[in-house]
Amino acid sequence: MAQLIEEKARFEALRALPEFARFNGRPVAYFCAEYAFNEPQRRYAGGLGVLAGDMVREAADLKFPLLAIGLYYREGYICSRKSLGDGQSVEACEATPPSRAGFEPVYDQKGERLHVIVPIHDRNIRCRAWRKSIGQVPVYVLDTNCEENLPADRGITDRLYDNDKETRFKQEIVLGIGGLRLIEALGIHPIVYHLNEGHSAMLALELIHHEMHERHIGFDEAKQFARRRIVLTNHTLVPAGNEVYSYDLATMLLQRYAIDLSVPVHELVKLGLVQQSSEFSLTMLALRMSTIVNAVSRLHAAKAKEIWTDHPMVAVTNGIHVPTWDRIGDDHAGAGSFWARHQEKKKELLDHIRAATGREWSADTLLIGWARRIVRYKRPLAIFEDLKRLADLARAAGRPFKIVISGYAHPNDTDGEGLLKEIMKLTEGELADIAVYLPGYGLGSAGLLVAGCDVWLNTPVVGFEACGTSGMKAALNGVLQLSTKDGWIHEAPLDNAGWILHNDHLNQDIFDRLEKDILPLYYARNAAGTPELWEERMRHSRAMILEQFTATRMFREYVETLYS
């Protein structure tokens, strides 16, 4: 991995600069609503949490002074549904204590259990603090399951992205305001507060509060001091990914907090109001209170400029934590060795598919993978729009292919649930010999998919996917891309690592590429059974990621662009 070693050397050169000394004893505080770690229960929704997990792991590898702040969700993200018969069902949520996820209680200097108090609506909410370490990086989480709280308040942090809007708003108050109060209680003095998406934007209000108290200044002046210390990473242009609440709800839940600040509540709410509306937006609060904002790809930055004209974003394209996602390794210099290693990983995936679904497929058959959150703009049904042509191509003698689809839709997303039902109907019906839906999508199965597929199909409407890192993980393992030119793909040199799909003629282009380019290349084998030109592209694919799309490069750019 010469490219990765070189990137780490660039980071070490950055560390040697005199200005890097500003981080000594002054860590970066990284706030996110979700983190994807290997825990018994899923406490992340998707790409935001996976990126946050990679960010923490990279900081640990680089020995960079960073601490992470989040919430502990006792019931995780999506609850399973339990049938009651007669078509009735209820949500079945298993509450998992923090100790089972590797978290330990946090104690203060007196040896007493550390709590922070957060004013919400007309009362104070007590929040417990927990900690675990990823390398040398501490991860702190808060939860409200304290005996002193009312029963309804104890459940505020039960579920990630709770369906109830009021509960969601309370979670974000606990994350932002409670998170900063936790840092202060620990005696830590961060040099920068990095908000990973707008969910933690309430931190800005508490930082204003802190500046008012420390400097003995008014609200307006304190806003300017607070803004200098906040940076924001925006991840989505899709409205569903940007939290918006009514003016009345925001005013009600922030009323007691405003009294504590001796600031009229409308002054707090005004910071997050969408222009010419009565809606309170956490994204707008975060944008207005950040000294610099980054988008997560170059195309994302350009599209964001069209939406938020007063808040330009710099582009820091996402990257992946190589040790987490690399299943291939670098010990395959000889001809055919990369292909042989890939076939081993492919058999592991096929074994998993067989165990989960009963489908038994050959490792010699081209395998196409599509795996991500199931929503309309990602177009999960694109490859199924012409069933006759799909069947004819996939069942052709001598050049067949199979499709594995994995992912989930949030229970409240009726459109996404409808798409998932259509996928399951097709893969269990007339396409059962061609395609399979693999349940249980998460960190474990994602690792198998990004290493075991031959082609990674990515079909979002161009301009909707801010970055999309699943394809990076697949490409790292030599899986070739078949994608619209969205997110990171827009800046990726795919000439020798995949194929670009036409955004407006997607279904036709998928089949044209398969028929004319992909299938002939894949099935052109030498005497040893190796597709030599395909393997060459696999090597180019891996090199592309190691050169341009690692979390090491991303982290270096954060230090250079945001933190400095």
Coordinates of C-alpha atoms in Angstrom, one line a residue:
M1 CA 0.0 0.0 0.0
A2 CA 2.6 2.5 -1.1
Q3 CA 0.0 5.1 -1.8
L4 CA -1.5 5.0 1.7
I5 CA 2.0 5.1 3.3
E6 CA 2.7 8.2 1.2
E7 CA -0.5 9.8 2.4
K8 CA 0.4 9.1 6.0
A9 CA 3.8 10.6 5.4
R10 CA 2.1 13.8 4.2
F11 CA 0.1 13.8 7.5
E12 CA 3.2 13.4 9.5
A13 CA 4.8 16.3 7.6
L14 CA 1.7 18.4 8.6
R15 CA 2.2 17.3 12.2
A16 CA 5.7 18.7 12.1
L17 CA 4.6 22.2 11.2
P18 CA 4.8 24.8 14.1
E19 CA 1.1 25.6 13.8
F20 CA 0.2 22.0 14.6
A21 CA 1.2 22.7 18.2
R22 CA -2.1 24.5 18.6
F23 CA -3.7 21.0 19.1
N24 CA -1.5 20.2 22.0
G25 CA -3.9 19.8 25.0
R26 CA -6.7 21.3 22.8
P27 CA -8.5 18.5 21.0
V28 CA -11.1 18.7 18.3
A29 CA -14.6 17.8 19.6
Y30 CA -16.5 15.8 17.0
F31 CA -20.3 15.7 17.3
C32 CA -22.5 13.3 15.5
A33 CA -26.0 11.8 16.1
E34 CA -24.8 8.3 15.1
Y35 CA -21.7 6.2 15.0
A36 CA -21.2 2.8 13.3
F37 CA -19.1 0.6 15.5
N38 CA -19.1 -3.2 15.8
E39 CA -21.7 -3.5 18.6
P40 CA -24.4 -6.1 19.3
Q41 CA -27.2 -3.7 18.3
R42 CA -27.4 -1.3 15.4
R43 CA -27.1 2.3 16.5
Y44 CA -26.6 3.9 13.2
A45 CA -28.9 4.6 10.2
G46 CA -26.5 4.6 7.3
G47 CA -23.7 6.5 5.6
L48 CA -23.6 9.3 8.2
G49 CA -22.8 6.9 11.0
V50 CA -20.5 4.8 9.0
L51 CA -18.5 7.9 8.0
A52 CA -18.4 9.0 11.6
G53 CA -17.1 5.6 12.7
D54 CA -14.4 5.7 10.0
M55 CA -13.5 9.3 11.2
V56 CA -13.0 8.1 14.7
R57 CA -10.9 5.1 13.7
E58 CA -8.7 7.2 11.4
A59 CA -8.1 9.7 14.2
A60 CA -7.0 6.9 16.4
D61 CA -4.6 5.5 13.8
L62 CA -3.1 9.0 13.2
K63 CA -3.0 9.6 17.0
F64 CA -4.8 12.9 16.5
P65 CA -6.3 14.6 19.5
L66 CA -10.0 14.1 18.9
L67 CA -12.9 13.2 21.1
A68 CA -16.3 12.1 19.9
I69 CA -19.7 13.0 21.3
G70 CA -23.0 11.2 20.6
L71 CA -26.1 9.7 22.2
Y72 CA -26.7 6.2 23.5
Y73 CA -29.8 4.7 22.0
R74 CA -30.9 1.8 24.2
E75 CA -33.3 0.4 21.5
G76 CA -31.0 1.1 18.5
Y77 CA -32.2 2.3 15.1
I78 CA -35.0 0.2 13.5
C79 CA -37.1 -2.1 15.7
S80 CA -38.3 -5.4 14.3
R81 CA -42.0 -6.0 13.8
K82 CA -43.7 -8.8 15.8
S83 CA -46.8 -10.3 14.4
L84 CA -49.9 -10.5 16.6
G85 CA -51.9 -12.5 14.0
D86 CA -54.9 -11.2 11.9
G87 CA -52.6 -8.9 10.1
Q88 CA -51.8 -7.0 13.2
S89 CA -48.2 -6.3 14.4
V90 CA -46.3 -4.2 17.0
E91 CA -42.8 -3.0 17.2
A92 CA -40.5 -5.2 19.2
C93 CA -37.5 -3.3 20.5
E94 CA -34.9 -4.9 22.7
A95 CA -33.2 -2.4 25.1
T96 CA -29.5 -3.0 25.4
P97 CA -27.6 -1.5 28.3
P98 CA -24.5 0.5 27.4
S99 CA -22.2 -2.1 29.1
R100 CA -23.1 -4.6 26.4
A101 CA -21.9 -2.1 23.7
G102 CA -18.5 -1.6 25.5
F103 CA -19.4 1.6 27.3
E104 CA -18.4 2.3 30.9
P105 CA -19.8 4.9 33.3
V106 CA -18.1 8.2 33.5
Y107 CA -17.1 9.5 37.0
D108 CA -16.2 13.0 38.0
Q109 CA -13.1 14.0 40.0
K110 CA -14.8 13.2 43.2
G111 CA -15.5 9.7 42.1
E112 CA -19.2 10.3 41.7
R113 CA -21.3 9.3 38.7
L114 CA -21.1 12.1 36.1
H115 CA -24.5 13.6 35.0
V116 CA -25.3 16.8 33.1
I117 CA -28.5 18.7 33.4
V118 CA -30.3 20.0 30.2
P119 CA -33.3 22.3 30.4
I120 CA -36.1 21.2 28.0
H121 CA -39.5 22.7 27.9
D122 CA -40.5 23.4 31.5
R123 CA -38.1 21.1 33.4
N124 CA -34.6 20.0 33.7
I125 CA -33.6 16.6 32.2
R126 CA -30.8 14.6 33.8
C127 CA -28.4 12.8 31.4
R128 CA -25.9 10.1 32.2
A129 CA -22.5 9.9 30.6
W130 CA -20.8 6.8 29.2
R131 CA -17.4 6.3 27.6
K132 CA -15.5 3.8 25.5
S133 CA -12.2 4.2 23.6
I134 CA -11.4 3.5 20.0
G135 CA -7.6 3.4 20.2
Q136 CA -6.7 6.6 22.0
V137 CA -9.9 8.4 20.9
P138 CA -12.6 8.7 23.6
V139 CA -16.2 8.3 22.6
Y140 CA -18.6 9.8 25.0
V141 CA -22.4 9.3 24.8
L142 CA -25.3 10.6 26.8
D143 CA -28.6 8.9 27.6
T144 CA -31.7 10.1 29.6
N145 CA -32.6 6.7 31.2
C146 CA -32.1 8.1 34.7
E147 CA -34.4 7.2 37.6
E148 CA -34.7 10.9 38.5
N149 CA -36.4 11.7 35.2
L150 CA -40.1 11.3 34.5
P151 CA -40.9 8.1 32.5
A152 CA -41.4 10.0 29.3
D153 CA -38.1 11.8 29.7
R154 CA -36.3 8.5 30.4
G155 CA -37.2 7.4 26.9
I156 CA -35.9 10.4 25.0
T157 CA -32.8 8.6 23.9
D158 CA -34.3 5.2 23.4
R159 CA -34.3 5.2 19.5
L160 CA -32.1 6.8 16.9
Y161 CA -34.2 9.2 14.8
D162 CA -37.4 8.6 16.8
N163 CA -40.5 8.8 14.7
D164 CA -42.0 11.5 17.0
K165 CA -40.9 15.0 16.0
E166 CA -40.9 16.3 19.6
T167 CA -38.8 13.5 20.8
R168 CA -36.3 14.0 17.9
F169 CA -36.0 17.7 18.8
K170 CA -35.4 16.8 22.5
Q171 CA -32.7 14.3 21.4
E172 CA -30.9 17.1 19.4
I173 CA -31.1 19.4 22.5
V174 CA -29.4 16.6 24.6
L175 CA -26.8 16.0 21.9
G176 CA -25.8 19.6 21.3
I177 CA -26.4 21.4 24.7
G178 CA -25.8 18.3 26.8
G179 CA -22.8 17.3 24.8
L180 CA -21.0 20.6 25.4
R181 CA -22.0 20.6 29.1
L182 CA -20.4 17.1 29.3
I183 CA -17.2 18.4 27.8
E184 CA -17.1 21.3 30.3
A185 CA -17.8 18.9 33.2
L186 CA -14.8 16.8 32.1
G187 CA -12.6 19.9 32.1
I188 CA -11.8 19.6 28.4
H189 CA -11.2 22.7 26.3
P190 CA -11.5 21.9 22.6
I191 CA -10.0 24.2 20.0
V192 CA -12.6 23.4 17.4
Y193 CA -16.1 21.9 17.5
H194 CA -16.8 19.8 14.4
L195 CA -20.5 19.2 13.7
N196 CA -21.0 16.2 11.5
E197 CA -24.3 17.2 10.0
G198 CA -26.9 19.6 11.6
H199 CA -28.3 17.2 14.2
S200 CA -25.9 18.6 16.8
A201 CA -26.5 22.3 15.9
M202 CA -27.9 23.1 19.3
L203 CA -24.2 23.1 20.5
A204 CA -24.0 26.6 19.0
L205 CA -26.5 27.9 21.5
E206 CA -24.6 26.4 24.4
L207 CA -21.3 27.8 23.1
I208 CA -22.9 31.2 22.9
H209 CA -24.0 30.7 26.5
H210 CA -20.5 29.7 27.4
E211 CA -19.0 32.8 25.8
M212 CA -21.5 35.1 27.4
H213 CA -20.5 33.7 30.9
E214 CA -16.8 33.5 30.3
R215 CA -16.3 36.9 28.6
H216 CA -19.2 38.8 30.4
I217 CA -20.6 39.9 27.1
G218 CA -24.0 40.1 25.5
F219 CA -25.8 37.6 23.2
D220 CA -24.9 39.3 19.9
E221 CA -21.2 39.6 20.6
A222 CA -21.1 36.1 22.0
K223 CA -22.5 34.8 18.7
Q224 CA -19.4 36.0 16.9
F225 CA -17.0 34.4 19.3
A226 CA -18.9 31.1 19.2
R227 CA -19.0 31.0 15.4
R228 CA -15.2 31.2 15.2
R229 CA -14.9 27.8 16.9
I230 CA -17.6 25.8 15.0
V231 CA -17.1 24.0 11.7
L232 CA -19.8 22.0 9.9
T233 CA -19.8 19.0 7.5
N234 CA -23.0 18.9 5.5
H235 CA -23.9 15.5 4.1
T236 CA -27.2 15.8 2.3
L237 CA -29.2 18.1 0.0
V238 CA -32.3 15.9 0.4
P239 CA -35.0 17.6 2.5
A240 CA -35.6 14.4 4.6
G241 CA -32.0 14.6 5.8
N242 CA -32.3 18.2 7.1
E243 CA -34.3 18.5 10.3
V244 CA -37.1 21.1 10.2
Y245 CA -39.5 21.8 13.1
S246 CA -42.3 24.3 13.6
Y247 CA -41.7 27.6 15.2
D248 CA -44.1 26.8 18.0
L249 CA -42.4 23.5 18.9
A250 CA -38.9 25.1 18.9
T251 CA -40.2 28.0 21.1
M252 CA -41.9 25.6 23.5
L253 CA -38.9 23.3 24.0
L254 CA -36.3 26.1 24.3
Q255 CA -38.3 28.3 26.6
R256 CA -36.7 27.3 29.9
Y257 CA -33.2 27.3 28.3
A258 CA -33.8 30.9 27.0
I259 CA -34.7 31.9 30.6
D260 CA -31.4 30.5 31.8
L261 CA -29.6 32.5 29.2
S262 CA -31.6 35.7 30.0
V263 CA -32.2 35.9 26.2
P264 CA -35.7 36.1 24.7
V265 CA -36.6 32.7 23.2
H266 CA -37.4 34.2 19.8
E267 CA -33.7 35.4 19.5
L268 CA -32.6 31.7 19.8
V269 CA -35.2 30.4 17.4
K270 CA -34.5 33.2 14.9
L271 CA -31.0 31.7 14.4
G272 CA -32.5 28.6 12.8
L273 CA -35.5 30.1 10.9
V274 CA -35.8 29.3 7.3
Q275 CA -36.0 32.6 5.4
Q276 CA -39.5 33.9 4.9
S277 CA -41.1 31.0 6.8
S278 CA -41.9 30.0 10.4
E279 CA -40.0 26.8 10.2
F280 CA -37.0 26.1 12.4
S281 CA -34.1 24.3 10.7
L282 CA -31.2 22.7 12.4
T283 CA -29.3 22.9 9.1
M284 CA -29.8 26.7 8.9
L285 CA -28.8 27.1 12.6
A286 CA -25.6 25.1 11.8
L287 CA -24.9 27.0 8.6
R288 CA -25.3 30.4 10.2
M289 CA -23.2 29.5 13.3
S290 CA -20.2 27.8 11.5
T291 CA -17.1 29.6 10.5
I292 CA -16.5 27.2 7.6
V293 CA -18.7 24.5 6.0
N294 CA -17.6 21.6 3.9
A295 CA -19.5 19.5 1.4
V296 CA -18.5 15.8 1.0
S297 CA -17.7 15.9 -2.7
R298 CA -16.9 18.5 -5.3
L299 CA -20.3 17.9 -7.0
H300 CA -22.0 18.2 -3.7
A301 CA -20.3 21.6 -3.1
A302 CA -21.5 22.9 -6.5
K303 CA -25.1 21.7 -5.9
A304 CA -25.2 23.1 -2.4
K305 CA -24.2 26.5 -3.7
E306 CA -27.4 26.5 -5.8
I307 CA -29.5 25.9 -2.7
W308 CA -27.7 27.8 0.1
T309 CA -26.4 30.8 -1.9
D310 CA -25.3 32.6 1.3
H311 CA -23.3 29.7 2.7
P312 CA -20.6 28.5 0.3
M313 CA -19.0 25.2 1.0
V314 CA -15.5 24.0 0.5
A315 CA -15.2 20.4 -0.9
V316 CA -13.6 17.8 1.3
T317 CA -14.5 14.5 -0.4
N318 CA -15.2 11.7 1.9
G319 CA -12.8 8.8 2.3
I320 CA -12.8 5.4 3.8
H321 CA -10.8 3.9 6.7
V322 CA -8.8 1.4 4.7
P323 CA -8.0 -1.1 7.6
T324 CA -11.7 -1.5 8.3
W325 CA -12.8 -2.1 4.7
D326 CA -9.9 -3.8 3.1
R327 CA -10.5 -7.6 2.6
I328 CA -8.0 -8.1 -0.2
G329 CA -4.7 -7.0 1.2
D330 CA -1.6 -6.0 -0.8
D331 CA 0.1 -9.4 -1.1
H332 CA -1.0 -10.2 -4.7
A333 CA 1.6 -8.9 -7.1
G334 CA 1.8 -11.9 -9.4
A335 CA -0.5 -12.4 -12.4
G336 CA -3.7 -14.1 -11.3
S337 CA -3.1 -13.6 -7.6
F338 CA -5.5 -10.6 -7.2
W339 CA -8.2 -12.6 -9.0
A340 CA -7.6 -15.7 -6.9
R341 CA -7.9 -13.6 -3.7
H342 CA -11.1 -12.0 -5.0
Q343 CA -12.5 -15.4 -5.7
E344 CA -11.9 -16.4 -2.1
K345 CA -13.8 -13.4 -0.9
K346 CA -16.6 -14.1 -3.4
K347 CA -17.0 -17.6 -2.1
E348 CA -17.4 -16.2 1.5
L349 CA -20.2 -13.9 0.2
L350 CA -21.9 -16.7 -1.7
D351 CA -21.7 -18.9 1.4
H352 CA -23.4 -16.2 3.3
I353 CA -26.1 -15.8 0.6
R354 CA -26.7 -19.5 0.7
A355 CA -27.0 -19.6 4.5
A356 CA -29.4 -16.6 4.5
T357 CA -31.5 -17.4 1.5
G358 CA -30.9 -20.9 0.3
R359 CA -29.7 -19.7 -3.1
E360 CA -26.5 -21.6 -4.3
W361 CA -24.6 -19.8 -7.0
S362 CA -21.2 -20.5 -8.7
A363 CA -18.2 -18.3 -8.0
D364 CA -17.5 -18.4 -11.8
T365 CA -20.7 -16.4 -12.6
L366 CA -20.6 -12.6 -12.7
L367 CA -22.1 -11.2 -9.6
I368 CA -23.6 -7.7 -9.5
G369 CA -24.2 -6.0 -6.2
W370 CA -26.5 -3.1 -5.2
A371 CA -26.5 -2.4 -1.4
R372 CA -27.6 0.8 0.4
R373 CA -30.6 2.5 2.0
I374 CA -33.7 1.9 -0.2
V375 CA -35.1 5.2 -1.2
R376 CA -36.6 6.5 -4.5
Y377 CA -33.7 8.7 -5.6
K378 CA -31.2 5.8 -5.4
R379 CA -33.4 4.0 -8.0
P380 CA -33.1 0.5 -6.7
L381 CA -35.5 -0.9 -9.3
A382 CA -33.5 0.5 -12.3
I383 CA -32.1 -2.9 -13.3
F384 CA -35.6 -4.4 -13.2
E385 CA -37.4 -2.0 -15.5
D386 CA -37.1 -4.3 -18.6
L387 CA -37.6 -7.8 -17.2
K388 CA -37.4 -9.5 -20.6
R389 CA -34.1 -8.1 -21.5
L390 CA -32.8 -8.7 -18.0
A391 CA -33.9 -12.3 -18.1
D392 CA -32.5 -12.9 -21.6
L393 CA -29.1 -11.5 -20.7
A394 CA -28.8 -13.0 -17.3
R395 CA -29.8 -16.5 -18.5
A396 CA -27.6 -16.5 -21.6
A397 CA -25.6 -19.6 -22.0
G398 CA -21.9 -19.0 -21.4
R399 CA -22.2 -15.5 -20.1
P400 CA -24.8 -15.5 -17.2
F401 CA -24.9 -13.1 -14.3
K402 CA -26.6 -12.9 -10.9
I403 CA -27.7 -9.9 -8.8
V404 CA -27.6 -9.5 -5.0
I405 CA -29.5 -6.6 -3.5
S406 CA -29.3 -5.6 0.2
G407 CA -30.5 -2.6 2.2
Y408 CA -33.5 -1.4 4.2
A409 CA -36.1 1.3 4.2
H410 CA -37.1 3.2 7.4
P411 CA -40.5 2.0 8.6
N412 CA -41.9 5.5 8.3
D413 CA -40.8 5.8 4.7
T414 CA -43.9 4.2 3.0
D415 CA -42.4 4.8 -0.5
G416 CA -39.2 3.1 0.5
E417 CA -41.1 0.2 2.1
G418 CA -43.1 -0.1 -1.2
L419 CA -39.8 -0.3 -3.2
L420 CA -38.5 -3.0 -0.8
K421 CA -41.7 -5.1 -1.2
E422 CA -41.4 -4.9 -5.0
I423 CA -37.7 -6.0 -4.8
M424 CA -38.7 -8.9 -2.6
K425 CA -41.6 -9.9 -4.8
L426 CA -39.3 -10.0 -7.9
T427 CA -36.4 -11.8 -6.2
E428 CA -38.7 -14.4 -4.7
G429 CA -40.8 -14.8 -7.8
E430 CA -40.0 -14.7 -11.5
L431 CA -36.4 -13.7 -11.0
A432 CA -35.6 -16.1 -8.2
D433 CA -32.9 -17.8 -10.3
I434 CA -31.3 -14.5 -11.2
A435 CA -31.6 -12.1 -8.2
V436 CA -31.7 -12.3 -4.4
Y437 CA -32.5 -10.0 -1.7
L438 CA -30.0 -10.4 1.2
P439 CA -31.6 -9.4 4.6
G440 CA -29.8 -8.0 7.6
Y441 CA -27.8 -5.2 5.9
G442 CA -25.2 -3.8 8.3
L443 CA -21.4 -3.5 8.9
G444 CA -20.9 -7.3 8.8
S445 CA -22.8 -8.1 5.6
A446 CA -21.5 -4.8 3.9
G447 CA -18.0 -6.1 4.4
L448 CA -18.8 -9.3 2.6
L449 CA -20.6 -7.5 -0.2
V450 CA -18.0 -4.9 -1.0
A451 CA -15.3 -7.6 -1.3
G452 CA -17.3 -10.4 -2.9
C453 CA -19.2 -8.8 -5.7
D454 CA -17.7 -8.4 -9.2
V455 CA -19.5 -5.2 -10.2
W456 CA -20.9 -2.5 -7.9
L457 CA -24.1 -1.0 -9.3
N458 CA -24.8 2.5 -8.2
T459 CA -27.9 4.2 -9.6
P460 CA -28.7 7.5 -7.9
V461 CA -30.2 10.5 -9.7
V462 CA -27.2 12.8 -10.4
G463 CA -27.1 15.6 -7.9
F464 CA -28.9 13.7 -5.1
E465 CA -26.1 11.6 -3.6
A466 CA -23.8 13.9 -1.7
C467 CA -20.9 11.4 -1.8
G468 CA -21.8 7.7 -1.4
T469 CA -18.9 5.8 0.0
S470 CA -20.1 2.2 -0.5
G471 CA -18.6 2.2 -4.0
M472 CA -15.2 3.3 -2.5
K473 CA -15.2 0.3 -0.3
A474 CA -16.0 -2.0 -3.2
A475 CA -13.4 -0.4 -5.4
L476 CA -10.8 -0.8 -2.7
N477 CA -11.3 -4.5 -3.0
G478 CA -11.1 -4.6 -6.8
V479 CA -14.9 -4.5 -7.5
L480 CA -15.5 -2.5 -10.7
Q481 CA -18.0 0.3 -10.7
L482 CA -21.1 0.6 -12.8
S483 CA -22.5 4.0 -11.7
T484 CA -24.1 7.3 -12.6
K485 CA -21.8 10.2 -12.4
D486 CA -22.9 11.3 -8.9
G487 CA -21.2 12.0 -5.6
W488 CA -17.6 10.8 -5.5
I489 CA -17.9 9.1 -8.9
H490 CA -18.1 12.6 -10.5
E491 CA -14.4 13.1 -9.6
A492 CA -13.2 9.5 -9.9
P493 CA -11.0 8.4 -12.9
L494 CA -13.1 5.4 -13.9
D495 CA -11.5 4.9 -17.3
N496 CA -9.8 1.7 -16.1
A497 CA -11.9 1.0 -13.0
G498 CA -15.5 0.9 -14.2
W499 CA -18.2 2.3 -16.4
I500 CA -20.3 5.5 -16.2
L501 CA -24.1 5.2 -16.7
H502 CA -26.3 7.7 -18.5
N503 CA -28.4 9.5 -15.9
D504 CA -31.5 9.8 -18.2
H505 CA -31.5 6.5 -19.9
L506 CA -30.4 4.4 -17.0
N507 CA -32.1 1.0 -17.6
Q508 CA -31.1 0.8 -21.2
D509 CA -27.6 1.9 -20.5
I510 CA -27.2 -0.8 -17.8
F511 CA -28.0 -3.5 -20.2
D512 CA -25.9 -2.0 -23.0
R513 CA -22.9 -1.8 -20.8
L514 CA -23.4 -5.4 -19.6
E515 CA -23.9 -6.8 -23.1
K516 CA -21.2 -4.9 -24.9
D517 CA -18.5 -4.3 -22.3
I518 CA -18.8 -6.0 -19.0
L519 CA -19.8 -9.6 -19.8
P520 CA -17.3 -10.0 -22.7
L521 CA -14.5 -8.6 -20.5
Y522 CA -15.4 -10.8 -17.5
Y523 CA -15.7 -14.1 -19.5
A524 CA -12.5 -13.6 -21.5
R525 CA -10.3 -16.1 -19.6
N526 CA -6.8 -17.3 -20.2
A527 CA -5.7 -20.9 -19.9
A528 CA -5.6 -20.6 -16.1
G529 CA -9.1 -19.4 -15.9
T530 CA -8.2 -15.8 -15.1
P531 CA -9.8 -12.8 -16.9
E532 CA -6.5 -10.9 -17.4
L533 CA -7.9 -7.6 -18.6
W534 CA -10.6 -7.7 -15.8
E535 CA -7.9 -8.3 -13.2
E536 CA -5.9 -5.4 -14.6
R537 CA -8.9 -3.2 -14.0
M538 CA -9.3 -4.5 -10.5
R539 CA -5.8 -3.4 -9.7
H540 CA -6.5 0.1 -11.2
S541 CA -9.6 0.2 -9.0
R542 CA -7.8 -0.5 -5.8
A543 CA -5.0 2.0 -6.7
M544 CA -7.5 4.7 -7.4
I545 CA -9.0 4.4 -3.9
L546 CA -5.6 4.3 -2.2
E547 CA -4.4 7.4 -4.1
Q548 CA -7.5 9.6 -3.7
F549 CA -10.3 8.3 -1.5
T550 CA -8.8 7.2 1.9
A551 CA -9.9 8.6 5.3
T552 CA -6.2 9.5 5.8
R553 CA -6.4 12.0 2.9
M554 CA -9.9 13.2 4.1
F555 CA -8.6 13.7 7.7
R556 CA -5.5 15.6 6.5
E557 CA -7.8 17.9 4.5
Y558 CA -10.0 18.5 7.5
V559 CA -6.9 19.6 9.5
E560 CA -5.7 21.8 6.7
T561 CA -9.0 23.3 5.7
L562 CA -11.4 23.2 8.7
Y563 CA -9.4 22.9 11.9
S564 CA -6.6 25.3 11.0

